[in-house]
Coordinates of C-alpha atoms and ligand atoms in Angstrom, one line a residue:
X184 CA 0.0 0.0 0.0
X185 CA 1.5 3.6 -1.2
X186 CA 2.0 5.6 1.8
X187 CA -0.7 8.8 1.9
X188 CA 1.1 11.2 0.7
X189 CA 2.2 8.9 -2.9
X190 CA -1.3 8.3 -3.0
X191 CA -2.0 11.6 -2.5
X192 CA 0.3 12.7 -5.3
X193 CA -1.0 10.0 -7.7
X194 CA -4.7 11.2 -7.1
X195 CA -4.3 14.7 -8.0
X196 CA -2.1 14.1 -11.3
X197 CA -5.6 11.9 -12.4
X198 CA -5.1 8.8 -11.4
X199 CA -4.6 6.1 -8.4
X200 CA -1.1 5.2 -7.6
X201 CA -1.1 1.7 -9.2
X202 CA -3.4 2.9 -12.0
X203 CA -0.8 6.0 -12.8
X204 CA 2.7 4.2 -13.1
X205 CA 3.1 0.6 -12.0
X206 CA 5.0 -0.5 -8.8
X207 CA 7.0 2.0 -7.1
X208 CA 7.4 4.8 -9.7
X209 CA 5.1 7.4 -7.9
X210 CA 7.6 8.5 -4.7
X211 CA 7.6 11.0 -2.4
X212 CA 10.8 12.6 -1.8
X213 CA 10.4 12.0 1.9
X214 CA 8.5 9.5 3.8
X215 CA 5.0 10.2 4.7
X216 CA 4.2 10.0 8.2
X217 CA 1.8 7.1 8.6
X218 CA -1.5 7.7 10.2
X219 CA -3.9 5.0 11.9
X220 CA -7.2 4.2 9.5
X221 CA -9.5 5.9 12.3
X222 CA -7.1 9.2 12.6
X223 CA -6.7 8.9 8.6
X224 CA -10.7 9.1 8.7
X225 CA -10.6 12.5 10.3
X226 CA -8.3 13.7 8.0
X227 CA -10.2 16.0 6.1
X228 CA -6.9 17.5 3.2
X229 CA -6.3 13.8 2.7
X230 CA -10.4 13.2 1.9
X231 CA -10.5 16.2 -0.2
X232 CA -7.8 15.4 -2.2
X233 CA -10.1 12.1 -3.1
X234 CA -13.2 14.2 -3.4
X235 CA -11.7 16.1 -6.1
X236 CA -10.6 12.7 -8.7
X237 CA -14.7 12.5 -8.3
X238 CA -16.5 14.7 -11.3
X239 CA -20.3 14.3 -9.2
X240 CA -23.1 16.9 -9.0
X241 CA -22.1 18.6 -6.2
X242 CA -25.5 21.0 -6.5
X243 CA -26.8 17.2 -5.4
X244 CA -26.2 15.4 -2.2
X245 CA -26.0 11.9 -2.8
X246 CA -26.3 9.7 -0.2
X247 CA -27.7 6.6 -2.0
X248 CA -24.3 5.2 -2.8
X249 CA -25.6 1.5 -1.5
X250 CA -27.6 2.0 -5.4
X251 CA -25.1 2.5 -7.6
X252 CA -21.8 5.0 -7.5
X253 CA -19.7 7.1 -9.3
X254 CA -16.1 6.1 -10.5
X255 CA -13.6 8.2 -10.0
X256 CA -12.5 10.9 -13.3
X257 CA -9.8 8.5 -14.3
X258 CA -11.5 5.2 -14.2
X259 CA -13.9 7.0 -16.4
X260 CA -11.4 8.0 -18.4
X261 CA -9.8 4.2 -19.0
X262 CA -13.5 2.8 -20.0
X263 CA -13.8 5.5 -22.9
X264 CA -10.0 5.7 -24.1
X265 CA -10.9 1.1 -23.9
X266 CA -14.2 2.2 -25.8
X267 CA -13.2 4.3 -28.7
X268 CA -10.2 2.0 -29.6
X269 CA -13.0 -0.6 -29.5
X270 CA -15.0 1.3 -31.9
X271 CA -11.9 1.8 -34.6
X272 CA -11.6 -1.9 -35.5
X273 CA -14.3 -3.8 -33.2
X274 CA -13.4 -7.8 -34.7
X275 CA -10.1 -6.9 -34.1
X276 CA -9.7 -4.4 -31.7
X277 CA -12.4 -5.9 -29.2
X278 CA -11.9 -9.5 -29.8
X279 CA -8.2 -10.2 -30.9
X280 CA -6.5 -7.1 -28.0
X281 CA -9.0 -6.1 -25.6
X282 CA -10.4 -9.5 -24.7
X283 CA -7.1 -11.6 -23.7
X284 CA -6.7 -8.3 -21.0
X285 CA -9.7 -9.6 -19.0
X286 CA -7.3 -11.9 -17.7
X287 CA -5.5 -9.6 -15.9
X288 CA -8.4 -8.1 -14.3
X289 CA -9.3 -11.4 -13.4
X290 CA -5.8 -11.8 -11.7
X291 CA -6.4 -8.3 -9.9
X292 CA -9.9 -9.5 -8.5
X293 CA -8.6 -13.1 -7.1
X294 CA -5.7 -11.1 -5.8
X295 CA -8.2 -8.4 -3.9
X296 CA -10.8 -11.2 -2.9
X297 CA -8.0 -13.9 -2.0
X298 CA -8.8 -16.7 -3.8
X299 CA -7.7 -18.2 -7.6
X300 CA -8.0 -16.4 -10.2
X301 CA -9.3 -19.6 -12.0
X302 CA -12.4 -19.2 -9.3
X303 CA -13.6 -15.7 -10.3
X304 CA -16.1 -15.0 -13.6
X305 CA -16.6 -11.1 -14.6
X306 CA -20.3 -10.7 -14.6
X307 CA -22.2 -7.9 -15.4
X308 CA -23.7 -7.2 -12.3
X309 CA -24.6 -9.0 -9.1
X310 CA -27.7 -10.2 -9.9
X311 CA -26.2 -11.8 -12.5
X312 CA -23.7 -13.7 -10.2
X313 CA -26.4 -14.6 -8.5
X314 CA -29.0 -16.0 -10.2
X315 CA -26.2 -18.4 -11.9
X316 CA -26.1 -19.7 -8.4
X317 CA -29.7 -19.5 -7.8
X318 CA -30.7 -21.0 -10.9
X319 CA -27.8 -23.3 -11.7
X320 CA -28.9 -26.4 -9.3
X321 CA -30.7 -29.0 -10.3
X322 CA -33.5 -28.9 -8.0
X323 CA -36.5 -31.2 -7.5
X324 CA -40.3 -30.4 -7.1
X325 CA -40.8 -29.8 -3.4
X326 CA -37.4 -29.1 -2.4
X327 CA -36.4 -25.8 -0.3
X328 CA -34.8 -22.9 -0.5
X329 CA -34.3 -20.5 2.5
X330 CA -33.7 -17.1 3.0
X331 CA -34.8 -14.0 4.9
X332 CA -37.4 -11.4 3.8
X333 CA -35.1 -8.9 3.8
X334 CA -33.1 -10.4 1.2
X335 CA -33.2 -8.5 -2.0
X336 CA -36.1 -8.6 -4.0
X337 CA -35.1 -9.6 -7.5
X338 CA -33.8 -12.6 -5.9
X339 CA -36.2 -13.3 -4.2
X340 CA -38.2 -12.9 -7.7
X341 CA -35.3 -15.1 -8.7
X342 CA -36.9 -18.3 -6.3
X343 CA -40.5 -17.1 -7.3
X344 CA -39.6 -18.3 -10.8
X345 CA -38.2 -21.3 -10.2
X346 CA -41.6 -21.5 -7.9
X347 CA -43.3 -21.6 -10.7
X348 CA -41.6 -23.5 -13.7
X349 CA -39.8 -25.9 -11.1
X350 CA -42.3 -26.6 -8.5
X351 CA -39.8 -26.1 -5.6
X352 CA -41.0 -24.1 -1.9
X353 CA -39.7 -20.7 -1.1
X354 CA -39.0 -20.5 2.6
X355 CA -38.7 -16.9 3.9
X356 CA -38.6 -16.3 7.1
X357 CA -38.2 -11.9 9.0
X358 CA -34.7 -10.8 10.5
X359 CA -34.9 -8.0 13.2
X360 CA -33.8 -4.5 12.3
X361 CA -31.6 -3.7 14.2
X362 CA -29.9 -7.5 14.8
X363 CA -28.8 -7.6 17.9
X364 CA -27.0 -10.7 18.7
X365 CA -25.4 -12.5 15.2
X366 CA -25.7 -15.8 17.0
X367 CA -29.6 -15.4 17.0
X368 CA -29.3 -14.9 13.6
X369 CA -27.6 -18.0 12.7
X370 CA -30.3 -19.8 15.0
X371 CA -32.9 -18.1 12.9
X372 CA -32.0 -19.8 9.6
X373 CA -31.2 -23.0 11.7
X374 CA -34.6 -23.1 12.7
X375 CA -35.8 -23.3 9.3
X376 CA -34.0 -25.8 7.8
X377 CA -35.8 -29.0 6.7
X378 CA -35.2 -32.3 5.4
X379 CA -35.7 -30.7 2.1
X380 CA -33.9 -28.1 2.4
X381 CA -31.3 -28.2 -1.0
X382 CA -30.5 -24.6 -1.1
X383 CA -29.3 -21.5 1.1
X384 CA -29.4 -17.8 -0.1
X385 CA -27.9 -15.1 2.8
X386 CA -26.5 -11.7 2.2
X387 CA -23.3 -10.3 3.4
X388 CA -24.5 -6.7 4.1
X389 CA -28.4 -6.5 4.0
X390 CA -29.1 -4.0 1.4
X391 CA -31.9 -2.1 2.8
X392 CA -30.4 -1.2 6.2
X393 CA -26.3 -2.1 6.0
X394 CA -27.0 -5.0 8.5
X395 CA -23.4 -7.3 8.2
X396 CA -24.4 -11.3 8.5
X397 CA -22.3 -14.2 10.4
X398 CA -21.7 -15.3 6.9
X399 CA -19.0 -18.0 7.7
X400 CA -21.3 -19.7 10.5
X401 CA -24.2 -19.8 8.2
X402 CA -22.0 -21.1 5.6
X403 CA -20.6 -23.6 7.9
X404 CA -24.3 -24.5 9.2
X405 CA -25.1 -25.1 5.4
X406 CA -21.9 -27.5 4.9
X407 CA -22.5 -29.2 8.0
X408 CA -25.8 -30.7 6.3
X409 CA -24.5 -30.7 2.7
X410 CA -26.7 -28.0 1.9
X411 CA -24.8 -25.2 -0.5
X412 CA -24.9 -21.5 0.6
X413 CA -24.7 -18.8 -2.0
X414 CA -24.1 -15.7 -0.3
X415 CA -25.0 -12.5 -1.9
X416 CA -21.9 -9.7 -1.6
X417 CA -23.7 -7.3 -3.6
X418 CA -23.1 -4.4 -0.8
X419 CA -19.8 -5.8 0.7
X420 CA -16.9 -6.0 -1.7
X421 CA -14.6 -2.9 -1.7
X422 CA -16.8 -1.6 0.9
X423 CA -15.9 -3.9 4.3
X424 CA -12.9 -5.3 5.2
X425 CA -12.6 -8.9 4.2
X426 CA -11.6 -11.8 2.1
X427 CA -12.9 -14.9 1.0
X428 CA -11.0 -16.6 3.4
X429 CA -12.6 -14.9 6.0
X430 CA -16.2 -16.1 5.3
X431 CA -14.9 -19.9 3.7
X432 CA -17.8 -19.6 1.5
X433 CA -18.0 -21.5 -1.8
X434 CA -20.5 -18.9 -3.8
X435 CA -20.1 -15.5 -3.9
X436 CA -21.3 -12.8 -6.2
X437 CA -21.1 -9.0 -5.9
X438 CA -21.7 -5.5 -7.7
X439 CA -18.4 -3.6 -8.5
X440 CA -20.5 -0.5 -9.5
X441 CA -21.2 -0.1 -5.6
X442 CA -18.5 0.3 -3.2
X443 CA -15.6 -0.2 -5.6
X444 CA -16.6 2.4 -8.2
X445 CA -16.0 0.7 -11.0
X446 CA -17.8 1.4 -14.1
X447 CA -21.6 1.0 -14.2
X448 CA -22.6 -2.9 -15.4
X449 CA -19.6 -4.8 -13.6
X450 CA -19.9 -7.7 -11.0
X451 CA -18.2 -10.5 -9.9
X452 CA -19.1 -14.4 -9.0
X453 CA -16.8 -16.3 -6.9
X454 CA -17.1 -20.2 -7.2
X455 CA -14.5 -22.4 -5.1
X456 CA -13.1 -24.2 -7.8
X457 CA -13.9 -28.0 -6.9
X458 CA -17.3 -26.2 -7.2
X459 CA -17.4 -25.0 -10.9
X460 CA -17.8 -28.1 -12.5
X461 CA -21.1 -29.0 -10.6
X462 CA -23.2 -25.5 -11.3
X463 CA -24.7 -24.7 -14.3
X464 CA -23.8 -21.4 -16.4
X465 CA -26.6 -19.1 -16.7
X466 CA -26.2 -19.1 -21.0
X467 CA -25.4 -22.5 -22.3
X468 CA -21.4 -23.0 -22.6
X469 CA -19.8 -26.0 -24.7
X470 CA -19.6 -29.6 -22.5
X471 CA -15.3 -29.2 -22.5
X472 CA -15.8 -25.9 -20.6
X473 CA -18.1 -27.5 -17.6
X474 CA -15.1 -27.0 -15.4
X475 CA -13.7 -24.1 -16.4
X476 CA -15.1 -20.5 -15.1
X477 CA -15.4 -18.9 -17.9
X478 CA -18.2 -20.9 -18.8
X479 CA -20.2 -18.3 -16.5
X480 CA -19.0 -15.4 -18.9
X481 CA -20.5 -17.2 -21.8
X482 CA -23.0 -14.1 -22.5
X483 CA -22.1 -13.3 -26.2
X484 CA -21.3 -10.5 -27.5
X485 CA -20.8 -7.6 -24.8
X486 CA -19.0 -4.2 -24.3
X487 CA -15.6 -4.7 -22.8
X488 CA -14.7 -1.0 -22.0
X489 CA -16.2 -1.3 -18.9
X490 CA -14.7 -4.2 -17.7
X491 CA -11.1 -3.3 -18.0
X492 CA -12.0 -0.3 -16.4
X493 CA -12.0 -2.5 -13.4
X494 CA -8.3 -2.2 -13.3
X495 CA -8.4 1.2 -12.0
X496 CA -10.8 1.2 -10.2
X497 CA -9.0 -1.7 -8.1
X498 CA -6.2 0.0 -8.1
X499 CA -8.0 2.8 -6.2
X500 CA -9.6 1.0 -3.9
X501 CA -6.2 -1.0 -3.2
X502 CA -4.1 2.1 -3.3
X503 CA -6.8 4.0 -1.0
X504 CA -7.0 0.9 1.3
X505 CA -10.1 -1.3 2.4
X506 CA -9.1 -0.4 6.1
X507 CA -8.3 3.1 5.6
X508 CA -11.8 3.3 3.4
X509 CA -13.8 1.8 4.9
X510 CA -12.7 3.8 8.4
X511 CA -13.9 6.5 6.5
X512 CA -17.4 5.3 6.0
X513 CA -18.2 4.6 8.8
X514 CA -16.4 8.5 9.8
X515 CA -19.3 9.6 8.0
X516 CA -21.7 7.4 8.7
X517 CA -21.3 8.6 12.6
X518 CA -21.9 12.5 12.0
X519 CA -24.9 12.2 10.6
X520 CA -26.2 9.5 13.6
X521 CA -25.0 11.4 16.2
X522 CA -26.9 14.3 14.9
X523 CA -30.3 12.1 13.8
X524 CA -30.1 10.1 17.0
X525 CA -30.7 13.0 19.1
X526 CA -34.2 13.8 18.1
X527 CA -36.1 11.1 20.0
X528 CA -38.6 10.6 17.2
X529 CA -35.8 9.6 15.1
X530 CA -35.1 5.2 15.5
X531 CA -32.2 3.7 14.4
X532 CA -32.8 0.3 12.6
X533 CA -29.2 -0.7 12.0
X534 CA -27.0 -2.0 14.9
X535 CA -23.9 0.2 14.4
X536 CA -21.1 -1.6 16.6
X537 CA -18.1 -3.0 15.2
X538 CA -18.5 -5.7 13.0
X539 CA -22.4 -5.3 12.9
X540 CA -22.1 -2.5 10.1
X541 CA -19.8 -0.7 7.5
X542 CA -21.0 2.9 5.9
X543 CA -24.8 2.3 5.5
X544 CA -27.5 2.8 7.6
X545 CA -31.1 3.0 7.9
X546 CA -33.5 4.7 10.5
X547 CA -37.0 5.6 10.9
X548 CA -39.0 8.7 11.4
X549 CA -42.1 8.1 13.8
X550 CA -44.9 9.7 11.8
X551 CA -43.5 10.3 8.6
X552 CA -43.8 8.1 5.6
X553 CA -40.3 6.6 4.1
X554 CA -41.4 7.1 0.7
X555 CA -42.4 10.6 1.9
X556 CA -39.7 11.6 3.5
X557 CA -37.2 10.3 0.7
X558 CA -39.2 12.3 -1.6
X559 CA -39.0 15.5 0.0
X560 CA -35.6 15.6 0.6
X561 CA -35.0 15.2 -3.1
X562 CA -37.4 17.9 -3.9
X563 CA -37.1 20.7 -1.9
X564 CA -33.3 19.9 -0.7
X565 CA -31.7 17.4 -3.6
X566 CA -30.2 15.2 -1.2
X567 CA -30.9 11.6 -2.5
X568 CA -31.6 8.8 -0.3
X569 CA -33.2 5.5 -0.4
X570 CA -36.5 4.3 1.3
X571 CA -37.6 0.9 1.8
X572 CA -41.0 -1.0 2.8
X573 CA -40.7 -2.2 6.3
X574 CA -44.0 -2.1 8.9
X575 CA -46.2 1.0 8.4
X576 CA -43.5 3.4 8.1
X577 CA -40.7 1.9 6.7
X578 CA -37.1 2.9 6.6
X579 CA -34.4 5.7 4.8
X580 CA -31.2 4.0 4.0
X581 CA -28.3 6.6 4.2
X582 CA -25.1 6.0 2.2
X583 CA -22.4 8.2 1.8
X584 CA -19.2 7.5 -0.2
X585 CA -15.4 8.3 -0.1
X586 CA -16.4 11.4 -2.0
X587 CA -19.0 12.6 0.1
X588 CA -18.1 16.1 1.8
X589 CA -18.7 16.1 5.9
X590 CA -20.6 19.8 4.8
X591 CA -23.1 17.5 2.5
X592 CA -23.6 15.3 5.8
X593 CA -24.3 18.6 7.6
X594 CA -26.8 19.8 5.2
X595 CA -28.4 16.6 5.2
X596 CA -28.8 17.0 9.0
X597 CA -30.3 20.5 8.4
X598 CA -32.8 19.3 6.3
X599 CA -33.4 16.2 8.6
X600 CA -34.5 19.0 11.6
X601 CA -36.4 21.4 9.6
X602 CA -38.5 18.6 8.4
X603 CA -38.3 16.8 11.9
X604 CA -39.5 20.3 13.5
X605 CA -42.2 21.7 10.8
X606 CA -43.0 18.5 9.1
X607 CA -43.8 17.5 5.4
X608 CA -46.4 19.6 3.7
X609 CA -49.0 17.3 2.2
Ligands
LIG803 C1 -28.4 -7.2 -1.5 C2 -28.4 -7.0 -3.0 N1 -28.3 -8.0 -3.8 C3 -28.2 -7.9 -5.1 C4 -28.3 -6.6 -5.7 C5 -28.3 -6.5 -7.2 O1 -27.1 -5.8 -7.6 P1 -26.9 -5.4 -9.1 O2 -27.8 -4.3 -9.4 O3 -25.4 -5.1 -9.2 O4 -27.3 -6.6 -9.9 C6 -28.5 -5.5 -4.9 C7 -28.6 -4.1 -5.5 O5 -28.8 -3.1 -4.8 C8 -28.5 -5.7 -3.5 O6 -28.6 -4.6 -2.7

C-alpha cells in the first residue's frame, strides 16, 4: 500500500497510484508519516484530495451510494479511451486485443478477494452472479430454498420463478432490524431448515439497512448438512474489510458499481473451484468448458470498456486501502447518527457496533412516511436517499461515499431538523 502522501500525489495528477505508473514509480521525496485508518478518517486534506478525482453533482447530495456509484475521473477515463479503440476496429480491436486483458483483471480481482483467479467469472452485475447460483442447481419439485425477507427482492423474484416452472417451496422467514446478537441470527435460519432443504441464499451486508451477517457460521451451518450457501456480496466487496477466506464460503457474487466504483454494469461471481464443474452457467457453454469458469462469462457478444476499467478502479480502492476506506465510512456514517439520534422521534434500525455494520444505515422517522420523507428531501433539498418498505413506516437507507463532503452530511442534517420540527407539507 502507497504511503498517503504517494497516493495523495497520484490522485491529483488523475489517477490512483497503481493505476498511474506501476509499482513503485510514484515516490515522495520523503516518507509520509503514517496515520492510523480511524485518525486517517478524520483527515479532512487527505479526503479532499479524493473528493476532487470525483467529477459528481455537487449542487446534489448523494447519499444513496448503496444503489449504484460514481467512478472516479480516471477510471472513467480508461473505459472511454478502452471504448473508442474498440469502436476503430471492433473484430479486431475488441476480440483479438482487448479481450485476452480480461485476464488480468481477473488476476487483480482473485488477488483483492483472496482466492484463484481460476475461481472468479466477470459478470455484469450481481444479480447476474447470482441467479447463476440461484438457478444453476438441479433442484426437484418440493425441495427448499431459504432465505430472509429482507433479502433482496429480485432474488427473491429469482426463487419465485423457479416457484413456478420448477415446482420447488420458497422459505422466507423476517430478520430483526436492528440485529442484535449475530448468533440469533444464525439460529434463525437454523430453525428453518428441513429435510428438504437443498439450497441457502444469505446476504453479506443486507441491502436495505447495512446490517453485516455471520456469513462463515451460516456457511458452515449449510456444509455441515450438505446444503450449499450462496451468499449475496452485492453491498460488501470494496466496501468492508474482508476476504474470501474470512467467510470460507464456496458462492459469492457482488456488484463492482457499488463500493468499488467501477464502471456501471460490472460484478463478480466467486465459485471455489472443486465447485465450478457441478453449477450450471446461466447461458449455455460447450460440455469441454463445464469446469472451467469462464463458462459463467459465456454471454455473447458484450461491451468490454467497462470491464477493464476494473483495473483502475482496483487499483483505487487498493491504493486508497479497504481499512483506511472503509474507516472513513463509517467517519461519515457517525456524524450524521450522532446528529439524527438526538431527536427522539428519530429510530435507528441498523445496529452500528463493530463488525455489525460498515457505511450504510437506515432509521425511521415516527410519523413520517419513508417514501415521503425520501421524496421530500429530493425535492425541496436534492439530497438523494433511499427508502424501503418495512411495517407501516418503513425505513431511509443513508449511504455516503469516499467522495462525500462532511458539509453535505451537515446539510443533510439540516434538512433532517427542519422537516423533523415543521413537518412534510402534504
Ligand atoms: C443485496 C443486494 N443483492 C443484489 C443486488 C443487485 O445488484 P446489481 O444491481 O449489481 O445486480 C443489490 C442491489 O442493490 C443488493 O442490494
Amino acid at each position: 500500500m502507497p504511503t498517503r502522501r504517494e497516493f495523495l500525489g497520484a490522485v491529483a495528477a488523475g489517477a490512483s497510484a497503481a493505476a498511474c505508473a506501476g509499482p513503485g514509480v510514484v515516490r515522495s521525496a520523503e516518507a509520509a508519516a503514517s496515520l492510523s485508518a480511524a485518525d486517517n478518517a478524520r483527515d479532512e486534506d487527505f479526503w479532499a484530495e479524493i473528493q476532487r478525482a470525483y467529477s459528481v453533482d455537487r449542487s446534489a447530495i448523494n447519499l444513496n451510494n448503496g444503489g449504484v456509484s460514481p467512478s472516479p475521473g480516471f477510471v472513467q477515463d480508461a473505459m472511454e479511451r478502452h471504448l473508442r479503440f474498440s469502436n476503430e476496429l471492433p473484430s479486431h480491436n475488441l476480440w483479438d486485443v482487448l479481450q485476452p486483458q480480461r485476464e488480468e483483471v481477473r488476476v487483480e480481482l482473485a488477488r483483492q478477494f483472496g482466492c484463484d483467479a481460476e475461481e472468479i467469472a466477470i459478470t455484469r452485475n450481481a444479480s447476474e452472479g447470482l441467479q447463476t447460483c440461484q438457478l444453476g442447481f438441479d433442484l426437484e419439485p418440493g425441495d427448499e430454498v431459504l432465505c430472509t425477507e429482507l433479502d433482496y427482492p429480485r432474488m427473491l423474484t429469482t426463487f419465485r420463478q423457479r416457484e413456478r416452472r420448477d415446482g420447488v417451496r420458497l422459505v422466507t422467514f423476517p430478520i430483526p432490524a436492528p440485529n442484535e446478537d449475530l448468533a440469533a441470527i444464525v439460529d434463525l435460519y437454523r430453525r428453518r431448515l428441513s429435510e428438504r432443504t437443498k439450497l441457502i441464499l444469505c446476504c453479506h451486508v443486507i441491502s436495505v439497512t447495512g446490517q453485516v451477517l455471520p456469513v462463515r457460521e451460516i456457511v458452515a451451518l449449510g456444509r455441515d448438512r450438505g446444503i450449499p450457501v450462496i451468499v449475496d456480496g452485492a453491498h460488501a466487496f470494496g466496501h468492508l474489510d474482508f476476504s474470501v477466506r474470512d467467510l470460507d464460503c464456496d458462492y459469492y457474487a457482488t456488484s463492482l458499481h457499488k463500493w468499488m466504483c467501477a464502471p456501471h454494469g460490472n460484478g463478480m461471481l466467486y465459485v471455489r473451484r472443486d465447485k465450478i464443474g457441478s453449477l450450471w452457467p446461466l447461458m449455455a457453454a460447450p460440455a469441454g468448458k463445464s469446469d472451467d469458469v469462464r463458462k459463467f462469462e459465456e454471454v455473447g457478444t458484450q461491451p468490454l470498456a467497462n470491464s477493464l476499467a476494473i483495473r483502475e478502479a482496483l487499483a483505487f480502492h487498493k491504493d486508497l486501502g479497504a481499512q483506511r476506506k472503509l474507516a472513513r465510512l463509517v467517519h461519515l456514517r457517525d456524524s450524521w447518527i450522532d446528529r439524527l439520534t438526538r431527536h427522539e422521534r428519530v429510530r435507528l434500525l441498523t445496529n452500528v457496533r463493530p463488525g455489525f455494520a460498515g457505511g450504510m444505515a437506515a432509521f425511521t422517522l415516527r410519523g413520517v412516511k419513508a417514501f415521503d420523507l425520501t421524496a421530500h428531501l429530493w425535492k425541496v433539498h436534492r439530497i438523494k436517499t433511499s427508502w424501503f418498505r418495512m411495517g407501516e413506516f418503513g425505513g431511509v437507507r443513508v449511504s455516503p461515499h469516499v467522495y462525500t463532503k462532511p458539509s453535505e452530511i451537515g446539510r443533510f442534517c439540516d434538512a433532517m431538523d427542519a422537516i423533523i420540527r415543521g413537518g412534510i407539507p402534504s
